[in-house]
XYZ file of C-alpha atoms in Angstrom:
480
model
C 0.000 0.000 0.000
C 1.806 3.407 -0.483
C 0.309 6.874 0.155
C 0.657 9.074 -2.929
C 3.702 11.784 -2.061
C 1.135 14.530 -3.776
C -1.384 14.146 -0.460
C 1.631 15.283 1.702
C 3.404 18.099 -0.814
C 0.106 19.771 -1.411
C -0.083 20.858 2.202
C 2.960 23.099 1.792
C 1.881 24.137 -1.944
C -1.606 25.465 -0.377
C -0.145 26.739 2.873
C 3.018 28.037 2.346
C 2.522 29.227 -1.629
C 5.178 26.962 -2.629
C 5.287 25.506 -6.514
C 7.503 23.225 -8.632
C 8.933 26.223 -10.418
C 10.459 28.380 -6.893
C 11.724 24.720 -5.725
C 14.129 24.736 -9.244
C 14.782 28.722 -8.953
C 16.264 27.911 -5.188
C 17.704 24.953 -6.420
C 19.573 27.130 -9.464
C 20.292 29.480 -6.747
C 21.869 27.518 -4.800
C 24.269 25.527 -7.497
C 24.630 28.942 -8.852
C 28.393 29.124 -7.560
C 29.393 25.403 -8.855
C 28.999 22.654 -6.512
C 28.270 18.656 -6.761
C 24.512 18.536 -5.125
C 21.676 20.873 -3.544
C 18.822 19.813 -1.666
C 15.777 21.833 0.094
C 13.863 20.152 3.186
C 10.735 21.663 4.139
C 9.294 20.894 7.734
C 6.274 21.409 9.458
C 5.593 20.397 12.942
C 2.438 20.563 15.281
C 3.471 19.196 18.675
C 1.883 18.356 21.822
C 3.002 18.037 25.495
C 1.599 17.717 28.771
C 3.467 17.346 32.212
C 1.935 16.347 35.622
C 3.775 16.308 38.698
C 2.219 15.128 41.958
C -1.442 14.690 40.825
C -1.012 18.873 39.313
C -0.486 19.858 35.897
C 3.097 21.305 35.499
C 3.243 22.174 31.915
C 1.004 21.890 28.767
C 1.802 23.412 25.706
C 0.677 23.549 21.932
C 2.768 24.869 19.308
C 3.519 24.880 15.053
C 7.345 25.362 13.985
C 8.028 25.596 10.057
C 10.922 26.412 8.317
C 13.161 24.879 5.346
C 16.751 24.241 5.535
C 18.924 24.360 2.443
C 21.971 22.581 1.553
C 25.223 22.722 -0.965
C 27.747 20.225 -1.023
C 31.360 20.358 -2.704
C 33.783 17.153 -2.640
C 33.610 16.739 1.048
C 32.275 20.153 2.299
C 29.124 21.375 3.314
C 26.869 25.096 2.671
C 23.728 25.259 4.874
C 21.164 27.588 5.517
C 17.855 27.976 6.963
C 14.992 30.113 6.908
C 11.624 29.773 9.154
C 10.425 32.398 6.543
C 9.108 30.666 3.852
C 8.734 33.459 1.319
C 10.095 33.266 -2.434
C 12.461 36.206 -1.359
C 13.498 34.498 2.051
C 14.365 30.873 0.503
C 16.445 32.155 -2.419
C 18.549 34.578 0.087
C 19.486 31.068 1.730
C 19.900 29.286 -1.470
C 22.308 32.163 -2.235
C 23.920 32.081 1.565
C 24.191 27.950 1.287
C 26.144 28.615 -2.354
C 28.819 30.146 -0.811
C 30.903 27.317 -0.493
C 31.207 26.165 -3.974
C 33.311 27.652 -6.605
C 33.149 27.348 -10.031
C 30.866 27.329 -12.994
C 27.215 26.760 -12.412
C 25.422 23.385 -11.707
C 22.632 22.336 -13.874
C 20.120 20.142 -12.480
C 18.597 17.310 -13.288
C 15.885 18.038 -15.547
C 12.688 17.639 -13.863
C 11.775 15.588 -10.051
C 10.931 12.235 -9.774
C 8.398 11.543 -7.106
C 9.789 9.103 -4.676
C 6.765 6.019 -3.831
C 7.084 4.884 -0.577
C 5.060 2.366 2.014
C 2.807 3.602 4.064
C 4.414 2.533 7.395
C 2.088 4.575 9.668
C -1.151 6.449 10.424
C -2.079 10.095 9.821
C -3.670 10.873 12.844
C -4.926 14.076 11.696
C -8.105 14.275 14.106
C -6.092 13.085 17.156
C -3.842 16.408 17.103
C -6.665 18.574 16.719
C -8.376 16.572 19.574
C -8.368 18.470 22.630
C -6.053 18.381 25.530
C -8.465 16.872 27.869
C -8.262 13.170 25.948
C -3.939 13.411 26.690
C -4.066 14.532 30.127
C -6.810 12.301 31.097
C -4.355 9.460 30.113
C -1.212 11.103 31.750
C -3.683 11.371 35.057
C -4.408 7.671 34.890
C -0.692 7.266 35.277
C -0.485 8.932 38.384
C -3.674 7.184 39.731
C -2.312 3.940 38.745
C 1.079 4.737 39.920
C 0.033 5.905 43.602
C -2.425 2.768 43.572
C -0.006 0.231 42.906
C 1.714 0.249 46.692
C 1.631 2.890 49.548
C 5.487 2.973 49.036
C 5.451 5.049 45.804
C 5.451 8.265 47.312
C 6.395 10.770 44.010
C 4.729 10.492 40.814
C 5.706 12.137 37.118
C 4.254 11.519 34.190
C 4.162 13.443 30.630
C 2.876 13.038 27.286
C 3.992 14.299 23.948
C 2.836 13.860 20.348
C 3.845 15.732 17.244
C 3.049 15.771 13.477
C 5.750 16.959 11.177
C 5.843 17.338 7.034
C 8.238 17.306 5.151
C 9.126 18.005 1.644
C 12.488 17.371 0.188
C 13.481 18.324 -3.512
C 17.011 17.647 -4.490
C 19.059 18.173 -7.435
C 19.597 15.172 -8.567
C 16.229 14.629 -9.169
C 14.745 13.291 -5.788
C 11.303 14.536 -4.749
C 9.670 13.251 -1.776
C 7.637 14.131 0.910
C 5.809 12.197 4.285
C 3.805 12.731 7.440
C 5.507 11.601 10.114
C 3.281 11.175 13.920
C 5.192 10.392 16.717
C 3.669 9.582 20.288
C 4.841 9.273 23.707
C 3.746 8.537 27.305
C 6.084 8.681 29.985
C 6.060 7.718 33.948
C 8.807 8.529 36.239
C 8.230 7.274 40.502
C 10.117 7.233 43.535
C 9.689 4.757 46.125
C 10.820 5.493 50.153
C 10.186 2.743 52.647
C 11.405 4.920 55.233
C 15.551 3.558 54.778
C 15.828 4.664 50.979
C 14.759 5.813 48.170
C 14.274 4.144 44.839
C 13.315 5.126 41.610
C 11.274 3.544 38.612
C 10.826 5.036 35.073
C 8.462 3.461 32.255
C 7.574 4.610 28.989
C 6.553 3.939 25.158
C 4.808 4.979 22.312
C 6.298 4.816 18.362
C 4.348 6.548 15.218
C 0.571 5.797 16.542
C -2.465 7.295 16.817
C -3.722 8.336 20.723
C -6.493 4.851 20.827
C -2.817 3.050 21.053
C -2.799 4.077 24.551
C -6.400 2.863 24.891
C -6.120 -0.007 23.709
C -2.574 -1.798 23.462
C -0.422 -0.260 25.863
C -2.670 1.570 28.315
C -1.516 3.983 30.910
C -1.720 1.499 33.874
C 0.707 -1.093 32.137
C 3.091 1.802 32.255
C 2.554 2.876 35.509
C 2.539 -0.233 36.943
C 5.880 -1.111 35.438
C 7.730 2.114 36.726
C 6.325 0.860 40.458
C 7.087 -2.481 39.787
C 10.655 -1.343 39.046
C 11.173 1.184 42.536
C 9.227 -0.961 44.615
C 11.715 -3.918 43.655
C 15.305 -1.689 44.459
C 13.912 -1.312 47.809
C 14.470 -5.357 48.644
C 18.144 -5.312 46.252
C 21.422 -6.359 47.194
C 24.456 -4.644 45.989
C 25.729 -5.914 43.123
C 28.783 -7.745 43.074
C 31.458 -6.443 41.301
C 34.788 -7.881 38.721
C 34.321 -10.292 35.309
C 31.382 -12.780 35.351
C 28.736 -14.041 33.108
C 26.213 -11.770 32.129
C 22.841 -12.093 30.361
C 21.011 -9.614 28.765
C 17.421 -9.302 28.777
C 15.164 -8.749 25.521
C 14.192 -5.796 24.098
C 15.236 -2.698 25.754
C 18.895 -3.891 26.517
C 19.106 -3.794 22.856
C 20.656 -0.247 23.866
C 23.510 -1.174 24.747
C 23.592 -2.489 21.107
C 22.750 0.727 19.703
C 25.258 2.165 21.737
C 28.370 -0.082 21.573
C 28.390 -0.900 17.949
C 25.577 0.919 16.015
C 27.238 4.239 15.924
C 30.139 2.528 14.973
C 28.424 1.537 12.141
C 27.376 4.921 11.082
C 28.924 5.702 7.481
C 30.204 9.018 8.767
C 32.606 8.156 11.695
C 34.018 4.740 8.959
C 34.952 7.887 6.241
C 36.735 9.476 8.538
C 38.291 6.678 10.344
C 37.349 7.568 13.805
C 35.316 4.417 14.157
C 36.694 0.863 15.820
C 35.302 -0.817 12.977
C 37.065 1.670 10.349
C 38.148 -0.935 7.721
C 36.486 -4.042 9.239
C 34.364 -4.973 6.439
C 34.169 -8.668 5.529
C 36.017 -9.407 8.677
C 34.793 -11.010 11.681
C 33.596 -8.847 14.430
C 31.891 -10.770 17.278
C 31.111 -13.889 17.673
C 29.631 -16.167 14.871
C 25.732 -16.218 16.707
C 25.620 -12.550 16.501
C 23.739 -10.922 13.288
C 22.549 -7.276 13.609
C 20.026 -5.438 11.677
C 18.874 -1.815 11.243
C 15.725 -1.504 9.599
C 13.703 1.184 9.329
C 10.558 0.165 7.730
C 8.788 -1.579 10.711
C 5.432 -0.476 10.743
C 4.323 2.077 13.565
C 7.486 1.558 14.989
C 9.842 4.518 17.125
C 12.670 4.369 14.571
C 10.828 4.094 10.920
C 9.982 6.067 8.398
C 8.487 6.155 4.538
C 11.774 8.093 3.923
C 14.576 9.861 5.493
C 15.207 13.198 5.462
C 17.320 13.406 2.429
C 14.119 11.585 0.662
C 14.983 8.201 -0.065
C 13.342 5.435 0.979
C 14.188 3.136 4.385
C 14.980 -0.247 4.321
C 16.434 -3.458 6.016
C 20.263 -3.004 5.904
C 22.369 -6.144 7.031
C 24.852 -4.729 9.588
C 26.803 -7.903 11.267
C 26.025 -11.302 9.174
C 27.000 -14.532 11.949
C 29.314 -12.342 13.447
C 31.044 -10.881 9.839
C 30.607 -7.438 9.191
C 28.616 -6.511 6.039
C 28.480 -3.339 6.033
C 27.750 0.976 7.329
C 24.797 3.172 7.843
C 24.998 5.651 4.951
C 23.488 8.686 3.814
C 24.000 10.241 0.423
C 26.855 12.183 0.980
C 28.868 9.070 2.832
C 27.902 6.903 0.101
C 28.800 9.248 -2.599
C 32.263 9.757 -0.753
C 32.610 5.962 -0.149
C 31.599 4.202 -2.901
C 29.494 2.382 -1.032
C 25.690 1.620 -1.268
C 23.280 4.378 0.023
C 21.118 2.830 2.533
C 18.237 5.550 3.269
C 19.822 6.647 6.418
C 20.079 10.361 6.204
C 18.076 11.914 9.028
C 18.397 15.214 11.116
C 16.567 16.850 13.950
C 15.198 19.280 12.311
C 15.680 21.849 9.122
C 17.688 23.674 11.292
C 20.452 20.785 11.166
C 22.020 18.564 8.263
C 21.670 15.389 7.681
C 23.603 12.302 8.446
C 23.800 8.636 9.247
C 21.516 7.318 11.607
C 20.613 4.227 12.835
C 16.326 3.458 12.781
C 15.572 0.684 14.818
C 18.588 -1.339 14.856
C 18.539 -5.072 16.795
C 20.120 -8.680 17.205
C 18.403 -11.251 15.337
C 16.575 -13.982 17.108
C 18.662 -17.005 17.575
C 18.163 -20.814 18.729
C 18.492 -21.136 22.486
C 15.295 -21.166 24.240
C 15.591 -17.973 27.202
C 15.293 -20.460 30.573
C 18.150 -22.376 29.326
C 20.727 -19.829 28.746
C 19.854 -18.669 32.428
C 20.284 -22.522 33.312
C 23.374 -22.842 32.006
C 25.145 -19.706 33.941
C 26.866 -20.975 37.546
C 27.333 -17.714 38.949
C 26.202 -14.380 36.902
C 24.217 -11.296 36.269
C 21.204 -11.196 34.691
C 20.642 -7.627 33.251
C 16.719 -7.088 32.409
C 16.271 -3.223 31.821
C 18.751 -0.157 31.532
C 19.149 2.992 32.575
C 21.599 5.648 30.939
C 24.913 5.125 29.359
C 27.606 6.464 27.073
C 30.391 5.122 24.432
C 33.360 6.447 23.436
C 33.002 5.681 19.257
C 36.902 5.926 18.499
C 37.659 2.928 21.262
C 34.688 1.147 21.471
C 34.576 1.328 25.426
C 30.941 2.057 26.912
C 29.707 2.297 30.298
C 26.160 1.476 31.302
C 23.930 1.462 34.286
C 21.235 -1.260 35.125
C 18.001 -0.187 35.916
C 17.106 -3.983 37.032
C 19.326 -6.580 37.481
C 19.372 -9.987 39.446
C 21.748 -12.557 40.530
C 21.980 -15.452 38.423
C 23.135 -18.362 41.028
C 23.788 -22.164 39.586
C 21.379 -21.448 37.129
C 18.771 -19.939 38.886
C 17.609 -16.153 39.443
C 17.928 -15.160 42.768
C 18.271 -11.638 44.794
C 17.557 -8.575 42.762
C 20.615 -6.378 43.112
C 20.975 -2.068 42.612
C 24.082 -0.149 41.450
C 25.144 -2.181 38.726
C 27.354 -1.244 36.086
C 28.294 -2.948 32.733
C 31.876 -1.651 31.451
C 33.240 -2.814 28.598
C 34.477 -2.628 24.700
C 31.741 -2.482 22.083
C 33.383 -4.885 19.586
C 34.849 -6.817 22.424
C 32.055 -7.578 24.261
C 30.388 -9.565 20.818
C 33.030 -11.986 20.250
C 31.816 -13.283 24.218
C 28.414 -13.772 23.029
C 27.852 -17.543 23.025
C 24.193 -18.418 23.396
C 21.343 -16.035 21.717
C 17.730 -16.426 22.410
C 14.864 -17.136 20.324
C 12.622 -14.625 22.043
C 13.574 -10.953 20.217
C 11.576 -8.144 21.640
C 11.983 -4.680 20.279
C 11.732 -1.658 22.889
C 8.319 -0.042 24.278
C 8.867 2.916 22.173
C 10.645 5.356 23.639
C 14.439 5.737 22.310
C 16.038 8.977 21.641
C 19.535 9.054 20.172
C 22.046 11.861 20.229
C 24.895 12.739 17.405
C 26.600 15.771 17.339
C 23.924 18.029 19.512
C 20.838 16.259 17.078
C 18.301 14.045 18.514
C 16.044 11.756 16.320
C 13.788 9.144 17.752
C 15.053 5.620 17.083
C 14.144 1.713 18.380
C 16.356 -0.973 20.045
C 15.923 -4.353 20.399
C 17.498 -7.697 21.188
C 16.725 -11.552 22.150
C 18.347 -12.787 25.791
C 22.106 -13.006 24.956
C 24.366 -14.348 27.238
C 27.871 -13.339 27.366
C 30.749 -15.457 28.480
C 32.806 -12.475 29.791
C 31.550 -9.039 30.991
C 32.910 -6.471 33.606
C 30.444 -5.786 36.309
C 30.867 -2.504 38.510
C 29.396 -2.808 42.204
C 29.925 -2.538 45.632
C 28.859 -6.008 46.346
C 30.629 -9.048 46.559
């Protein structure tokens, strides 16, 4: 099923006065100085959020952003400019300004656009956003009722909820013409939990590219609320966690993070060109262990992490990353693959027309594999057993990351016992994969609620990940 590209690029033809004819006069502008490429992204936005903290409403606000950011690029330099006035006047001035960097004779484009098709991965929830406010908060006050309800130890509640709706157009010169409407949703529960010796705390969340009855329906406030209480109320009975090299299993789903984090952005096309990645070089050679095989693949329906196309207007798709442990291949966007020689994978995204584009991961995960999940806990003697996580950080040139578990338990001759707090896993991103020696056949992908950050940009993405169990992992603790 695809959704004809004219539906979306007639909302900024009626609103904004745009035609075909000013997109190829800012395009001429903008090769007017020489030059190898030029592309315009439009962008509107309509965004929602609403913040309660102890039972009161914090924050609520409604707001429209527009603007269209416009770019030039020379061998391996970039022109940008922007503009939130979308006048004739206004977008050839930054046509002009983005020109600057080129030299040389004029660029002629390609003659005409070719509209890019593209699934229809997701809902236009057009009479949601213009619902009123009262539908949202209702469902951001049955996560504080649910919250409080769930055990007279949960003594602080926050919760929020966001949506947005953005357009975009893109026009490019090398023909590319595309444009999308892109929901996004999120609900969000943060608690703290005091039984009088400490406090814990318990966060829960999800959402992807749905309409509002998804919260209704599938994943309704309550489950949300009742996992964030779940999650304090159980740090209240942990044990430290013991600390040195053990076994460690990861739970599915969200732990897929620390996938995202210790190799995807390794994989990113970008940081490969300019060989500031660990696995600069790598490709065809084996990179963790032969039961590991990584995907990113952005064209899951209704999922965080995927869109009809990226910002650069090509279309998403499946992209093998790590084949049985061999690496296949980077996360490219058209510059990167122009640069490289390399296939362009429809992976050029940016946080807004304010920013440029470039590689980003979707929803990236581990494969299923064949171990069923109780007997990869059965076969650890003494362990961790790492279920959710909480923040963390990677250093791309080295690999080495650093993550915090947001619920962890011992894993004792085979068995999960005592629920432990203040774990850490430390360790080296393309390291830690060659250790991975039994993967589950239960993959989960994340609740929704991933946000990634790249040089000051943040796009929403999705993780995910069957139980893994690693031979050899670094555990920080104060236990023994």
């Amino acid at each position: 099923m695809t959704t004809p590209p004219s539906n979306h690029k007639r909302y900024f033809f009626e609103k904004f006065g745009l035609s075909e004819r000013l997109l190829e006069r800012c395009l001429g502008e903008a090769l007017s100085a020489g030059g190898d490429y030029a592309d315009l992204y439009f962008e509107s936005v309509s965004a929602t959020s609403i913040g309660v903290d102890e039972s009161l409403v914090k924050t609520a606000s409604q707001g429209v952003s527009a603007g269209c950011g416009i770019r030039v690029v020379s061998g391996e330099r970039t022109g940008y400019a922007y503009t939130d006035d979308l006048s004739a006047e206004r977008l050839l001035h930054a046509a002009r300004t983005a020109a600057l960097i080129a030299s040389g004779p004029a660029k002629q484009l390609v003659a005409g656009f070719t509209e890019t098709q593209s699934p229809n991965l997701y809902p236009i929830p057009a009479a949601d956003l213009d619902s009123d406010l009262s539908t949202k908060l209702d469902l951001v006050m049955r996560v504080d009722r649910a919250a409080r309800a769930y055990d007279a130890r949960i003594k602080q509640v926050r919760a929020s909820y966001s949506d947005e709706l953005k357009r975009i157009l893109i026009a490019a010169s090398d023909g590319t013409y595309a444009s999308d409407t892109q929901p996004l949703a999120r609900l969000n529960v943060f608690v703290l939990a005091n039984d009088g010796k400490q406090t814990t705390r318990g966060t829960a969340g999800g959402g992807g590219r749905v309409e509002i009855s998804y919260f209704q329906t599938e994943k309704t406030p309550e489950h949300f609320a009742n996992e964030a209480a779940r999650t304090a109320i159980l740090q209240l009975g942990a044990v430290a966690a013991p600390a040195g090299e053990m076994e460690v299993v990861l739970g599915p789903g969200w732990p897929g993070v620390l996938l995202h984090e210790a190799v995807g952005h390794g994989l990113e096309a970008d940081f490969n060109r300019k060989k500031t990645s660990a696995f600069a070089g790598l490709i065809g050679r084996q990179v963790a262990s032969s039961k590991v095989t990584v995907v990113d693949n952005g064209t899951m329906p209704s999922r965080r992490g995927s869109l009809n196309v990226d910002d650069e207007g090509s279309p998403t798709q499946e992209t093998m990353l790590i084949e049985n442990g061999i690496l296949k291949g980077y996360l490219s966007d058209k510059l990167s693959a122009r640069l490289m020689n390399m296939p362009h994978t429809g992976n050029g995204r940016r946080e807004s027309y304010q920013q440029i584009p470039m590689p980003r991961m979707t929803n990236t995960y581990m494969l299923s594999g064949d171990d069923a999940p109780e007997d990869i806990l059965r076969s650890v003697k003494r362990g961790l057993y790492a279920v959710n996580f909480g923040g963390g950080s990677v250093d791309i040139t080295s690999g080495k990351f650093v993550f915090s578990a947001s619920e962890a338990y011992l894993i004792e001759d085979g068995k999960i016992t005592a629920p432990v707090r203040d774990a850490t896993l430390i360790g080296n991103g393309p390291e830690a994969l060659k250790y991975v020696s039994m993967v589950g056949n239960d993959l989960e992908l994340d609740e929704g609620v991933g946000t990634c950050g790249k040089d000051g940009q943040s796009v929403p993405v999705g993780v995910g990940m069957p139980t893994v169990k690693l031979d050899r992992m670094t555990v920080g603790g104060t236990g023994h």
